PDB file of C-alpha atoms in Angstrom:
ATOM      1  CA  MET A   1     -16.605  48.158 -36.857  1.00 56.00           C
ATOM      2  CA  PRO A   2     -19.525  48.306 -37.062  1.00 70.00           C
ATOM      3  CA  ALA A   3     -21.096  47.132 -40.315  1.00 66.00           C
ATOM      4  CA  VAL A   4     -24.536  48.747 -39.983  1.00 80.00           C
ATOM      5  CA  THR A   5     -24.148  52.504 -40.165  1.00 86.00           C
ATOM      6  CA  VAL A   6     -25.422  55.637 -41.908  1.00 87.00           C
ATOM      7  CA  GLU A   7     -23.634  58.621 -43.384  1.00 85.00           C
ATOM      8  CA  ASN A   8     -25.739  61.200 -41.553  1.00 87.00           C
ATOM      9  CA  PRO A   9     -27.484  60.134 -38.308  1.00 88.00           C
ATOM     10  CA  LEU A  10     -29.536  63.369 -38.399  1.00 87.00           C
ATOM     11  CA  THR A  11     -31.685  61.793 -41.124  1.00 92.00           C
ATOM     12  CA  LEU A  12     -32.935  59.173 -38.615  1.00 95.00           C
ATOM     13  CA  PRO A  13     -35.778  59.335 -36.081  1.00 95.00           C
ATOM     14  CA  ARG A  14     -34.454  60.799 -32.845  1.00 96.00           C
ATOM     15  CA  VAL A  15     -34.963  59.605 -29.318  1.00 96.00           C
ATOM     16  CA  THR A  16     -34.354  61.224 -25.941  1.00 91.00           C
ATOM     17  CA  ALA A  17     -35.547  60.764 -22.392  1.00 92.00           C
ATOM     18  CA  PRO A  18     -38.371  63.007 -21.147  1.00 92.00           C
ATOM     19  CA  THR A  19     -37.315  65.882 -18.895  1.00 93.00           C
ATOM     20  CA  ASP A  20     -39.061  64.336 -15.888  1.00 96.00           C
ATOM     21  CA  ALA A  21     -37.300  60.950 -16.257  1.00 97.00           C
ATOM     22  CA  VAL A  22     -35.572  59.591 -13.153  1.00 97.00           C
ATOM     23  CA  ALA A  23     -31.888  58.939 -13.902  1.00 97.00           C
ATOM     24  CA  ARG A  24     -30.718  55.421 -13.086  1.00 98.00           C
ATOM     25  CA  PRO A  25     -27.694  55.421 -10.768  1.00 98.00           C
ATOM     26  CA  VAL A  26     -24.679  53.227 -11.556  1.00 98.00           C
ATOM     27  CA  LEU A  27     -24.507  50.420  -9.005  1.00 98.00           C
ATOM     28  CA  ALA A  28     -21.284  48.835 -10.249  1.00 97.00           C
ATOM     29  CA  VAL A  29     -18.741  48.742 -13.078  1.00 98.00           C
ATOM     30  CA  THR A  30     -17.104  45.343 -13.573  1.00 98.00           C
ATOM     31  CA  THR A  31     -14.263  44.203 -15.837  1.00 98.00           C
ATOM     32  CA  ALA A  32     -14.752  41.108 -18.000  1.00 97.00           C
ATOM     33  CA  PRO A  33     -12.079  38.420 -17.635  1.00 96.00           C
ATOM     34  CA  SER A  34     -10.698  36.923 -20.841  1.00 92.00           C
ATOM     35  CA  GLY A  35     -10.923  33.267 -21.805  1.00 85.00           C
ATOM     36  CA  PHE A  36     -11.428  30.891 -24.719  1.00 81.00           C
ATOM     37  CA  GLU A  37     -14.582  29.204 -26.054  1.00 74.00           C
ATOM     38  CA  GLY A  38     -15.382  26.423 -28.481  1.00 66.00           C
ATOM     39  CA  GLU A  39     -12.332  25.370 -30.463  1.00 64.00           C
ATOM     40  CA  GLY A  40     -10.282  28.203 -29.017  1.00 67.00           C
ATOM     41  CA  PHE A  41     -11.587  31.612 -30.081  1.00 71.00           C
ATOM     42  CA  PRO A  42     -10.900  34.415 -27.565  1.00 84.00           C
ATOM     43  CA  VAL A  43     -13.799  35.803 -25.516  1.00 91.00           C
ATOM     44  CA  ARG A  44     -14.452  38.318 -22.757  1.00 95.00           C
ATOM     45  CA  ARG A  45     -16.996  37.149 -20.131  1.00 96.00           C
ATOM     46  CA  ALA A  46     -19.058  40.329 -19.895  1.00 97.00           C
ATOM     47  CA  PHE A  47     -21.201  39.370 -16.889  1.00 97.00           C
ATOM     48  CA  ALA A  48     -18.562  37.696 -14.704  1.00 96.00           C
ATOM     49  CA  GLY A  49     -18.816  38.849 -11.082  1.00 95.00           C
ATOM     50  CA  ILE A  50     -22.269  40.424 -11.440  1.00 97.00           C
ATOM     51  CA  ASN A  51     -24.985  39.184  -9.078  1.00 96.00           C
ATOM     52  CA  TYR A  52     -27.703  37.355 -11.017  1.00 95.00           C
ATOM     53  CA  ARG A  53     -30.438  39.529  -9.518  1.00 95.00           C
ATOM     54  CA  HIS A  54     -29.016  42.404 -11.577  1.00 97.00           C
ATOM     55  CA  LEU A  55     -28.787  40.260 -14.754  1.00 98.00           C
ATOM     56  CA  ASP A  56     -32.134  38.411 -14.774  1.00 98.00           C
ATOM     57  CA  PRO A  57     -33.403  37.516 -17.434  1.00 97.00           C
ATOM     58  CA  PHE A  58     -29.903  37.518 -19.013  1.00 98.00           C
ATOM     59  CA  ILE A  59     -27.631  34.628 -18.093  1.00 97.00           C
ATOM     60  CA  MET A  60     -24.272  35.315 -19.717  1.00 96.00           C
ATOM     61  CA  MET A  61     -22.696  37.285 -22.552  1.00 97.00           C
ATOM     62  CA  ASP A  62     -19.386  36.742 -24.339  1.00 94.00           C
ATOM     63  CA  GLN A  63     -17.648  39.279 -26.544  1.00 95.00           C
ATOM     64  CA  MET A  64     -16.022  37.132 -29.238  1.00 88.00           C
ATOM     65  CA  GLY A  65     -12.854  38.807 -30.503  1.00 81.00           C
ATOM     66  CA  GLU A  66     -12.171  41.417 -31.856  1.00 84.00           C
ATOM     67  CA  VAL A  67      -9.472  39.299 -33.497  1.00 81.00           C
ATOM     68  CA  GLU A  68      -7.662  39.377 -36.856  1.00 83.00           C
ATOM     69  CA  TYR A  69      -7.122  35.740 -37.867  1.00 81.00           C
ATOM     70  CA  ALA A  70      -4.250  34.600 -40.054  1.00 81.00           C
ATOM     71  CA  PRO A  71      -5.035  32.027 -42.801  1.00 85.00           C
ATOM     72  CA  GLY A  72      -6.011  28.702 -41.223  1.00 78.00           C
ATOM     73  CA  GLU A  73      -6.724  30.209 -37.791  1.00 77.00           C
ATOM     74  CA  PRO A  74     -10.495  30.991 -37.704  1.00 70.00           C
ATOM     75  CA  LYS A  75     -12.295  28.810 -35.160  1.00 73.00           C
ATOM     76  CA  GLY A  76     -15.842  27.967 -34.131  1.00 76.00           C
ATOM     77  CA  THR A  77     -17.610  25.548 -31.796  1.00 81.00           C
ATOM     78  CA  PRO A  78     -18.104  21.784 -32.191  1.00 85.00           C
ATOM     79  CA  TRP A  79     -21.589  20.253 -32.136  1.00 89.00           C
ATOM     80  CA  HIS A  80     -23.170  20.816 -28.711  1.00 91.00           C
ATOM     81  CA  PRO A  81     -26.626  20.773 -27.084  1.00 94.00           C
ATOM     82  CA  HIS A  82     -28.798  23.494 -25.535  1.00 96.00           C
ATOM     83  CA  ARG A  83     -32.081  23.447 -23.630  1.00 97.00           C
ATOM     84  CA  GLY A  84     -34.160  25.933 -21.662  1.00 97.00           C
ATOM     85  CA  PHE A  85     -33.071  29.345 -22.980  1.00 97.00           C
ATOM     86  CA  GLU A  86     -32.272  31.432 -26.076  1.00 95.00           C
ATOM     87  CA  THR A  87     -28.882  32.154 -27.637  1.00 93.00           C
ATOM     88  CA  VAL A  88     -28.421  35.452 -29.454  1.00 93.00           C
ATOM     89  CA  THR A  89     -25.369  35.632 -31.749  1.00 91.00           C
ATOM     90  CA  TYR A  90     -24.636  39.126 -33.086  1.00 93.00           C
ATOM     91  CA  ILE A  91     -21.869  39.311 -35.693  1.00 92.00           C
ATOM     92  CA  ILE A  92     -20.295  42.771 -35.915  1.00 91.00           C
ATOM     93  CA  ASP A  93     -17.470  41.795 -38.270  1.00 88.00           C
ATOM     94  CA  GLY A  94     -16.862  38.460 -39.988  1.00 85.00           C
ATOM     95  CA  ILE A  95     -18.936  35.439 -41.024  1.00 87.00           C
ATOM     96  CA  PHE A  96     -20.398  32.516 -39.064  1.00 85.00           C
ATOM     97  CA  ASP A  97     -22.301  29.500 -40.384  1.00 87.00           C
ATOM     98  CA  HIS A  98     -24.759  27.833 -38.034  1.00 84.00           C
ATOM     99  CA  GLN A  99     -26.602  24.547 -38.319  1.00 85.00           C
ATOM    100  CA  ASP A 100     -28.777  22.442 -36.024  1.00 85.00           C
ATOM    101  CA  SER A 101     -29.956  18.876 -35.664  1.00 85.00           C
ATOM    102  CA  ASN A 102     -33.448  19.874 -36.852  1.00 80.00           C
ATOM    103  CA  GLY A 103     -32.140  20.907 -40.267  1.00 78.00           C
ATOM    104  CA  GLY A 104     -32.167  24.631 -39.507  1.00 76.00           C
ATOM    105  CA  GLY A 105     -29.312  27.044 -39.970  1.00 78.00           C
ATOM    106  CA  GLY A 106     -27.771  29.597 -42.267  1.00 83.00           C
ATOM    107  CA  THR A 107     -25.023  32.188 -42.551  1.00 89.00           C
ATOM    108  CA  ILE A 108     -24.769  35.395 -40.555  1.00 88.00           C
ATOM    109  CA  THR A 109     -22.335  38.148 -41.404  1.00 89.00           C
ATOM    110  CA  ASN A 110     -21.599  41.839 -40.757  1.00 89.00           C
ATOM    111  CA  GLY A 111     -24.427  43.257 -38.630  1.00 91.00           C
ATOM    112  CA  ASP A 112     -26.601  40.112 -38.677  1.00 92.00           C
ATOM    113  CA  THR A 113     -28.092  38.412 -35.617  1.00 91.00           C
ATOM    114  CA  GLN A 114     -29.057  34.765 -35.227  1.00 89.00           C
ATOM    115  CA  TRP A 115     -31.660  34.292 -32.506  1.00 90.00           C
ATOM    116  CA  MET A 116     -32.013  30.640 -31.537  1.00 91.00           C
ATOM    117  CA  THR A 117     -34.699  29.576 -29.098  1.00 92.00           C
ATOM    118  CA  ALA A 118     -33.356  26.247 -27.865  1.00 93.00           C
ATOM    119  CA  GLY A 119     -36.531  25.480 -25.907  1.00 95.00           C
ATOM    120  CA  SER A 120     -36.924  21.733 -25.400  1.00 96.00           C
ATOM    121  CA  GLY A 121     -33.495  21.147 -26.875  1.00 95.00           C
ATOM    122  CA  LEU A 122     -31.366  20.592 -29.966  1.00 93.00           C
ATOM    123  CA  LEU A 123     -27.797  20.166 -31.092  1.00 93.00           C
ATOM    124  CA  HIS A 124     -26.108  22.924 -33.040  1.00 88.00           C
ATOM    125  CA  ILE A 125     -22.763  24.024 -34.415  1.00 88.00           C
ATOM    126  CA  GLU A 126     -21.300  27.445 -35.218  1.00 85.00           C
ATOM    127  CA  ALA A 127     -18.197  27.786 -37.365  1.00 80.00           C
ATOM    128  CA  PRO A 128     -16.581  30.112 -39.898  1.00 79.00           C
ATOM    129  CA  PRO A 129     -17.107  29.008 -43.516  1.00 80.00           C
ATOM    130  CA  GLU A 130     -14.252  27.126 -45.171  1.00 80.00           C
ATOM    131  CA  HIS A 131     -13.239  30.029 -47.402  1.00 81.00           C
ATOM    132  CA  LEU A 132     -12.773  32.254 -44.321  1.00 78.00           C
ATOM    133  CA  VAL A 133     -10.692  29.582 -42.599  1.00 72.00           C
ATOM    134  CA  MET A 134      -8.479  29.518 -45.691  1.00 80.00           C
ATOM    135  CA  SER A 135      -8.141  33.282 -46.018  1.00 83.00           C
ATOM    136  CA  GLY A 136      -8.272  34.434 -42.398  1.00 81.00           C
ATOM    137  CA  GLY A 137      -9.712  37.850 -41.591  1.00 80.00           C
ATOM    138  CA  LEU A 138     -11.411  39.966 -38.954  1.00 82.00           C
ATOM    139  CA  PHE A 139     -13.887  38.386 -36.535  1.00 83.00           C
ATOM    140  CA  HIS A 140     -15.888  40.199 -33.856  1.00 88.00           C
ATOM    141  CA  GLY A 141     -19.249  39.459 -32.284  1.00 90.00           C
ATOM    142  CA  LEU A 142     -21.338  38.813 -29.200  1.00 94.00           C
ATOM    143  CA  GLN A 143     -23.213  35.835 -27.864  1.00 94.00           C
ATOM    144  CA  LEU A 144     -25.925  36.556 -25.311  1.00 97.00           C
ATOM    145  CA  TRP A 145     -27.950  33.968 -23.392  1.00 96.00           C
ATOM    146  CA  VAL A 146     -31.532  34.943 -22.500  1.00 97.00           C
ATOM    147  CA  ASN A 147     -33.453  32.830 -20.007  1.00 97.00           C
ATOM    148  CA  LEU A 148     -36.917  31.431 -20.719  1.00 97.00           C
ATOM    149  CA  PRO A 149     -39.630  31.296 -18.063  1.00 96.00           C
ATOM    150  CA  ALA A 150     -40.596  27.824 -16.821  1.00 97.00           C
ATOM    151  CA  LYS A 151     -43.728  27.784 -18.985  1.00 97.00           C
ATOM    152  CA  ASP A 152     -41.626  28.202 -22.174  1.00 97.00           C
ATOM    153  CA  LYS A 153     -38.570  26.096 -21.394  1.00 97.00           C
ATOM    154  CA  MET A 154     -39.843  23.036 -23.245  1.00 97.00           C
ATOM    155  CA  MET A 155     -41.311  24.841 -26.257  1.00 96.00           C
ATOM    156  CA  ALA A 156     -40.354  23.766 -29.772  1.00 93.00           C
ATOM    157  CA  PRO A 157     -37.001  25.190 -30.934  1.00 91.00           C
ATOM    158  CA  ARG A 158     -37.108  28.211 -33.259  1.00 88.00           C
ATOM    159  CA  TYR A 159     -34.688  30.314 -35.311  1.00 85.00           C
ATOM    160  CA  GLN A 160     -34.773  33.956 -36.287  1.00 87.00           C
ATOM    161  CA  ASP A 161     -32.163  35.236 -38.715  1.00 86.00           C
ATOM    162  CA  ILE A 162     -32.187  39.011 -38.306  1.00 90.00           C
ATOM    163  CA  ARG A 163     -30.367  40.736 -41.149  1.00 91.00           C
ATOM    164  CA  GLY A 164     -28.363  43.845 -40.344  1.00 90.00           C
ATOM    165  CA  GLY A 165     -30.433  45.887 -42.777  1.00 90.00           C
ATOM    166  CA  SER A 166     -33.633  45.172 -40.826  1.00 92.00           C
ATOM    167  CA  VAL A 167     -32.593  46.644 -37.462  1.00 94.00           C
ATOM    168  CA  GLN A 168     -34.313  49.855 -36.356  1.00 95.00           C
ATOM    169  CA  LEU A 169     -31.905  52.798 -36.672  1.00 96.00           C
ATOM    170  CA  LEU A 170     -32.300  55.826 -34.413  1.00 97.00           C
ATOM    171  CA  SER A 171     -30.248  58.818 -33.340  1.00 97.00           C
ATOM    172  CA  THR A 172     -30.019  61.393 -30.581  1.00 95.00           C
ATOM    173  CA  PRO A 173     -31.228  64.989 -31.005  1.00 93.00           C
ATOM    174  CA  ASP A 174     -27.750  66.281 -31.915  1.00 93.00           C
ATOM    175  CA  GLY A 175     -26.912  63.312 -34.150  1.00 94.00           C
ATOM    176  CA  GLY A 176     -23.975  62.358 -31.936  1.00 95.00           C
ATOM    177  CA  ALA A 177     -25.055  58.748 -31.468  1.00 96.00           C
ATOM    178  CA  LEU A 178     -26.316  56.019 -33.790  1.00 96.00           C
ATOM    179  CA  LEU A 179     -28.601  53.434 -32.186  1.00 97.00           C
ATOM    180  CA  ARG A 180     -29.331  49.996 -33.645  1.00 96.00           C
ATOM    181  CA  VAL A 181     -32.392  48.454 -31.988  1.00 96.00           C
ATOM    182  CA  ILE A 182     -31.963  44.710 -32.511  1.00 95.00           C
ATOM    183  CA  ALA A 183     -34.788  43.552 -30.259  1.00 95.00           C
ATOM    184  CA  GLY A 184     -37.456  45.103 -28.083  1.00 95.00           C
ATOM    185  CA  GLU A 185     -38.591  48.699 -28.161  1.00 94.00           C
ATOM    186  CA  LEU A 186     -37.027  52.085 -27.536  1.00 95.00           C
ATOM    187  CA  ASP A 187     -39.301  55.090 -27.201  1.00 93.00           C
ATOM    188  CA  GLY A 188     -41.938  53.458 -29.412  1.00 94.00           C
ATOM    189  CA  HIS A 189     -39.465  52.233 -32.059  1.00 96.00           C
ATOM    190  CA  ALA A 190     -39.402  48.422 -32.267  1.00 95.00           C
ATOM    191  CA  GLY A 191     -36.512  46.216 -33.353  1.00 95.00           C
ATOM    192  CA  PRO A 192     -37.058  43.085 -35.474  1.00 94.00           C
ATOM    193  CA  GLY A 193     -36.152  40.462 -32.836  1.00 91.00           C
ATOM    194  CA  ILE A 194     -39.146  38.573 -31.412  1.00 88.00           C
ATOM    195  CA  THR A 195     -38.547  37.630 -27.786  1.00 87.00           C
ATOM    196  CA  HIS A 196     -40.395  35.371 -25.342  1.00 87.00           C
ATOM    197  CA  THR A 197     -39.015  37.278 -22.370  1.00 88.00           C
ATOM    198  CA  PRO A 198     -39.531  41.057 -22.777  1.00 93.00           C
ATOM    199  CA  ILE A 199     -36.111  42.633 -23.412  1.00 96.00           C
ATOM    200  CA  THR A 200     -34.426  45.499 -25.230  1.00 97.00           C
ATOM    201  CA  MET A 201     -31.088  45.057 -27.036  1.00 97.00           C
ATOM    202  CA  VAL A 202     -29.388  48.096 -28.580  1.00 97.00           C
ATOM    203  CA  HIS A 203     -25.936  48.579 -30.126  1.00 96.00           C
ATOM    204  CA  ALA A 204     -24.983  52.255 -29.852  1.00 97.00           C
ATOM    205  CA  THR A 205     -22.084  54.148 -31.447  1.00 96.00           C
ATOM    206  CA  LEU A 206     -21.237  57.467 -29.773  1.00 97.00           C
ATOM    207  CA  ALA A 207     -18.980  60.011 -31.445  1.00 96.00           C
ATOM    208  CA  PRO A 208     -16.251  61.523 -29.236  1.00 97.00           C
ATOM    209  CA  GLY A 209     -17.865  63.812 -26.646  1.00 97.00           C
ATOM    210  CA  ALA A 210     -21.418  62.680 -27.455  1.00 97.00           C
ATOM    211  CA  GLU A 211     -23.900  61.959 -24.677  1.00 97.00           C
ATOM    212  CA  LEU A 212     -26.814  59.550 -24.846  1.00 96.00           C
ATOM    213  CA  THR A 213     -29.738  59.688 -22.417  1.00 97.00           C
ATOM    214  CA  LEU A 214     -32.479  57.199 -23.225  1.00 97.00           C
ATOM    215  CA  PRO A 215     -35.881  56.443 -21.744  1.00 97.00           C
ATOM    216  CA  TRP A 216     -35.731  53.023 -20.095  1.00 98.00           C
ATOM    217  CA  ARG A 217     -38.630  50.906 -18.907  1.00 97.00           C
ATOM    218  CA  GLU A 218     -38.853  51.048 -15.124  1.00 97.00           C
ATOM    219  CA  ASP A 219     -39.755  47.344 -14.899  1.00 97.00           C
ATOM    220  CA  PHE A 220     -36.553  46.399 -16.817  1.00 98.00           C
ATOM    221  CA  ASN A 221     -33.047  46.041 -15.470  1.00 98.00           C
ATOM    222  CA  GLY A 222     -30.315  48.067 -17.177  1.00 98.00           C
ATOM    223  CA  LEU A 223     -26.849  47.014 -18.358  1.00 98.00           C
ATOM    224  CA  ALA A 224     -24.238  48.659 -20.605  1.00 98.00           C
ATOM    225  CA  TYR A 225     -21.258  46.741 -21.997  1.00 98.00           C
ATOM    226  CA  VAL A 226     -18.417  48.553 -23.792  1.00 98.00           C
ATOM    227  CA  LEU A 227     -17.281  46.821 -26.986  1.00 96.00           C
ATOM    228  CA  ALA A 228     -14.679  49.464 -27.826  1.00 95.00           C
ATOM    229  CA  GLY A 229     -13.580  52.908 -26.721  1.00 96.00           C
ATOM    230  CA  LYS A 230     -13.925  54.723 -23.419  1.00 97.00           C
ATOM    231  CA  GLY A 231     -16.434  56.998 -21.757  1.00 98.00           C
ATOM    232  CA  SER A 232     -18.597  57.322 -18.681  1.00 98.00           C
ATOM    233  CA  VAL A 233     -21.992  56.132 -17.436  1.00 98.00           C
ATOM    234  CA  GLY A 234     -24.742  57.625 -15.321  1.00 97.00           C
ATOM    235  CA  ALA A 235     -25.362  61.214 -14.326  1.00 94.00           C
ATOM    236  CA  GLU A 236     -22.362  60.786 -11.998  1.00 96.00           C
ATOM    237  CA  ARG A 237     -20.125  60.111 -15.050  1.00 97.00           C
ATOM    238  CA  ARG A 238     -18.508  56.944 -13.738  1.00 98.00           C
ATOM    239  CA  PRO A 239     -15.565  56.040 -16.028  1.00 98.00           C
ATOM    240  CA  ILE A 240     -15.908  52.933 -18.212  1.00 98.00           C
ATOM    241  CA  HIS A 241     -13.831  51.418 -21.004  1.00 97.00           C
ATOM    242  CA  MET A 242     -13.624  48.471 -23.388  1.00 96.00           C
ATOM    243  CA  GLY A 243     -14.427  45.152 -21.716  1.00 97.00           C
ATOM    244  CA  GLN A 244     -16.352  46.675 -18.815  1.00 98.00           C
ATOM    245  CA  THR A 245     -20.040  46.355 -17.859  1.00 98.00           C
ATOM    246  CA  ALA A 246     -22.086  48.992 -16.032  1.00 98.00           C
ATOM    247  CA  VAL A 247     -24.979  47.845 -13.852  1.00 98.00           C
ATOM    248  CA  PHE A 248     -27.701  50.475 -13.476  1.00 98.00           C
ATOM    249  CA  GLY A 249     -30.106  50.795 -10.570  1.00 98.00           C
ATOM    250  CA  ALA A 250     -33.789  51.744 -10.609  1.00 98.00           C
ATOM    251  CA  GLY A 251     -35.105  54.663 -12.649  1.00 98.00           C
ATOM    252  CA  SER A 252     -36.643  55.605 -16.000  1.00 98.00           C
ATOM    253  CA  SER A 253     -33.600  56.746 -18.009  1.00 98.00           C
ATOM    254  CA  LEU A 254     -29.962  55.803 -18.450  1.00 97.00           C
ATOM    255  CA  THR A 255     -27.007  57.866 -19.624  1.00 98.00           C
ATOM    256  CA  VAL A 256     -23.802  56.969 -21.468  1.00 98.00           C
ATOM    257  CA  ARG A 257     -21.172  59.497 -22.575  1.00 98.00           C
ATOM    258  CA  ALA A 258     -18.154  59.108 -24.876  1.00 98.00           C
ATOM    259  CA  ASP A 259     -14.854  60.680 -23.866  1.00 98.00           C
ATOM    260  CA  GLU A 260     -13.692  63.614 -25.974  1.00 97.00           C
ATOM    261  CA  LYS A 261     -10.518  61.691 -26.902  1.00 95.00           C
ATOM    262  CA  GLN A 262     -10.586  58.095 -28.118  1.00 95.00           C
ATOM    263  CA  ASP A 263      -7.723  55.833 -29.167  1.00 88.00           C
ATOM    264  CA  SER A 264      -6.588  56.163 -32.782  1.00 84.00           C
ATOM    265  CA  HIS A 265      -7.720  52.617 -33.640  1.00 84.00           C
ATOM    266  CA  THR A 266     -11.108  53.125 -31.917  1.00 88.00           C
ATOM    267  CA  PRO A 267     -12.662  56.349 -33.236  1.00 92.00           C
ATOM    268  CA  ASP A 268     -15.973  56.023 -31.312  1.00 96.00           C
ATOM    269  CA  LEU A 269     -17.442  54.547 -28.155  1.00 97.00           C
ATOM    270  CA  GLU A 270     -19.224  51.283 -29.008  1.00 96.00           C
ATOM    271  CA  VAL A 271     -21.645  50.033 -26.360  1.00 98.00           C
ATOM    272  CA  VAL A 272     -24.355  47.390 -26.096  1.00 98.00           C
ATOM    273  CA  LEU A 273     -27.337  48.387 -23.948  1.00 98.00           C
ATOM    274  CA  LEU A 274     -29.496  45.631 -22.476  1.00 98.00           C
ATOM    275  CA  GLY A 275     -32.687  45.686 -20.477  1.00 98.00           C
ATOM    276  CA  GLY A 276     -35.125  42.944 -19.597  1.00 97.00           C
ATOM    277  CA  GLN A 277     -38.062  42.080 -17.410  1.00 97.00           C
ATOM    278  CA  PRO A 278     -36.753  39.848 -14.610  1.00 97.00           C
ATOM    279  CA  ILE A 279     -38.289  36.358 -14.594  1.00 97.00           C
ATOM    280  CA  ARG A 280     -37.651  35.878 -10.866  1.00 97.00           C
ATOM    281  CA  GLU A 281     -37.829  32.098 -10.936  1.00 97.00           C
ATOM    282  CA  PRO A 282     -35.320  29.611  -9.506  1.00 96.00           C
ATOM    283  CA  MET A 283     -32.504  28.950 -11.984  1.00 95.00           C
ATOM    284  CA  ALA A 284     -30.439  25.781 -12.299  1.00 95.00           C
ATOM    285  CA  HIS A 285     -27.620  26.315 -14.809  1.00 95.00           C
ATOM    286  CA  TYR A 286     -24.909  23.877 -15.779  1.00 93.00           C
ATOM    287  CA  GLY A 287     -22.968  23.931 -19.039  1.00 91.00           C
ATOM    288  CA  PRO A 288     -25.334  24.152 -22.006  1.00 93.00           C
ATOM    289  CA  PHE A 289     -28.586  23.725 -20.033  1.00 97.00           C
ATOM    290  CA  VAL A 290     -30.581  26.322 -18.075  1.00 97.00           C
ATOM    291  CA  MET A 291     -33.542  24.915 -16.154  1.00 98.00           C
ATOM    292  CA  ASN A 292     -35.450  25.639 -12.948  1.00 98.00           C
ATOM    293  CA  THR A 293     -34.417  22.668 -10.808  1.00 97.00           C
ATOM    294  CA  LYS A 294     -31.503  20.264 -10.386  1.00 97.00           C
ATOM    295  CA  GLU A 295     -33.828  17.409 -11.360  1.00 98.00           C
ATOM    296  CA  GLU A 296     -34.637  19.125 -14.667  1.00 98.00           C
ATOM    297  CA  LEU A 297     -30.913  19.586 -15.297  1.00 97.00           C
ATOM    298  CA  MET A 298     -30.277  15.884 -14.702  1.00 97.00           C
ATOM    299  CA  GLN A 299     -33.126  15.064 -17.080  1.00 97.00           C
ATOM    300  CA  ALA A 300     -31.611  17.330 -19.730  1.00 96.00           C
ATOM    301  CA  PHE A 301     -28.247  15.531 -19.507  1.00 95.00           C
ATOM    302  CA  GLU A 302     -29.980  12.156 -19.666  1.00 96.00           C
ATOM    303  CA  ASP A 303     -32.028  13.225 -22.690  1.00 95.00           C
ATOM    304  CA  PHE A 304     -28.861  14.461 -24.422  1.00 94.00           C
ATOM    305  CA  GLN A 305     -26.968  11.249 -23.705  1.00 93.00           C
ATOM    306  CA  LYS A 306     -29.854   9.156 -25.036  1.00 94.00           C
ATOM    307  CA  GLY A 307     -30.088  11.157 -28.246  1.00 92.00           C
ATOM    308  CA  ARG A 308     -33.434  12.825 -27.462  1.00 92.00           C
ATOM    309  CA  LEU A 309     -32.084  16.299 -28.312  1.00 92.00           C
ATOM    310  CA  GLY A 310     -31.395  15.188 -31.860  1.00 87.00           C
ATOM    311  CA  THR A 311     -28.504  13.672 -33.747  1.00 85.00           C
ATOM    312  CA  VAL A 312     -25.771  15.227 -35.845  1.00 82.00           C
ATOM    313  CA  PRO A 313     -26.589  14.961 -39.575  1.00 74.00           C
ATOM    314  CA  ALA A 314     -24.497  12.068 -40.902  1.00 60.00           C
ATOM    315  CA  VAL A 315     -23.766  13.858 -44.173  1.00 51.00           C
ATOM    316  CA  HIS A 316     -21.266  16.079 -42.370  1.00 42.00           C
ATOM    317  CA  GLY A 317     -19.275  13.146 -41.038  1.00 38.00           C
ATOM    318  CA  MET A 318     -19.118  14.591 -37.543  1.00 39.00           C
ATOM    319  CA  THR A 319     -20.020  13.091 -34.199  1.00 40.00           C
ATOM    320  CA  ALA A 320     -21.617  14.916 -31.299  1.00 40.00           C
ATOM    321  CA  SER A 321     -19.123  16.134 -28.761  1.00 40.00           C
ATOM    322  CA  GLY A 322     -19.680  16.614 -25.068  1.00 40.00           C
ATOM    323  CA  PRO A 323     -21.560  19.569 -23.615  1.00 39.00           C
ATOM    324  CA  GLN A 324     -20.205  22.988 -24.414  1.00 43.00           C
ATOM    325  CA  GLY A 325     -20.826  26.315 -22.789  1.00 48.00           C
TER     326      GLY A 325
END
């Protein structure tokens, strides 16, 4: 981990916060509980226990793995519906096939991101390809849910397959950190992901002892989730380690630092940085649907049950299962 890297980060454009930036304080550090998703792959619930006012416009995020599957073990999700938001699947290691009831889909692998705007609704499935099920292997990724404002909830579904080679790569002045801008903008450098709700999504790798201070839009929230390694966050250097999320308060910059010593199997600090413009609308969330009202949720379930969100392609010989998360 991770797949997208460079030999010398000093060859990349560099980014740093201006000297007059206001450092964001750390409001909380939470630990993600572990669970299982889909057909049984292990996940960490990154946002569990965090008040939604600090998450908006993000709804949930699961770290999938990191897990080394034996032959026959790789798992995915059965067919399930979504409506009212976007799912962002970022594969750090491994391979996932995805397909939907509209005929869309494809394969994402090391460093790729699949950005699915569910909008008015569809059925989809995510699973490792058959050859990976047979051979086993490493699997590690993230799935992030991004809310849509009321005006966009019933838009036509859309896919973006963002290849790892297309992400914007940046570094810090001393070359101690490698930044992958997947979506949004960082100091004028834009990532390839096109979003309906303004957000920034960055995967950063910090060498031992490296410090990262980035400019951060004041109208965005700020979150940092540790995929691997250990370090600290904020000017106050609050300790943080794998499976923990830092919630930042108001300000115009945020700071993450890697500890001088990392575990032997985790050479660097790996962290996902998220920021977004809060939608500040009522949210009604149940299972695979995220709407504004209870009535809209009930309508979504009715539409799913009556087949209005699409049908599973018969060629695959599968039948739609009940709602999934």
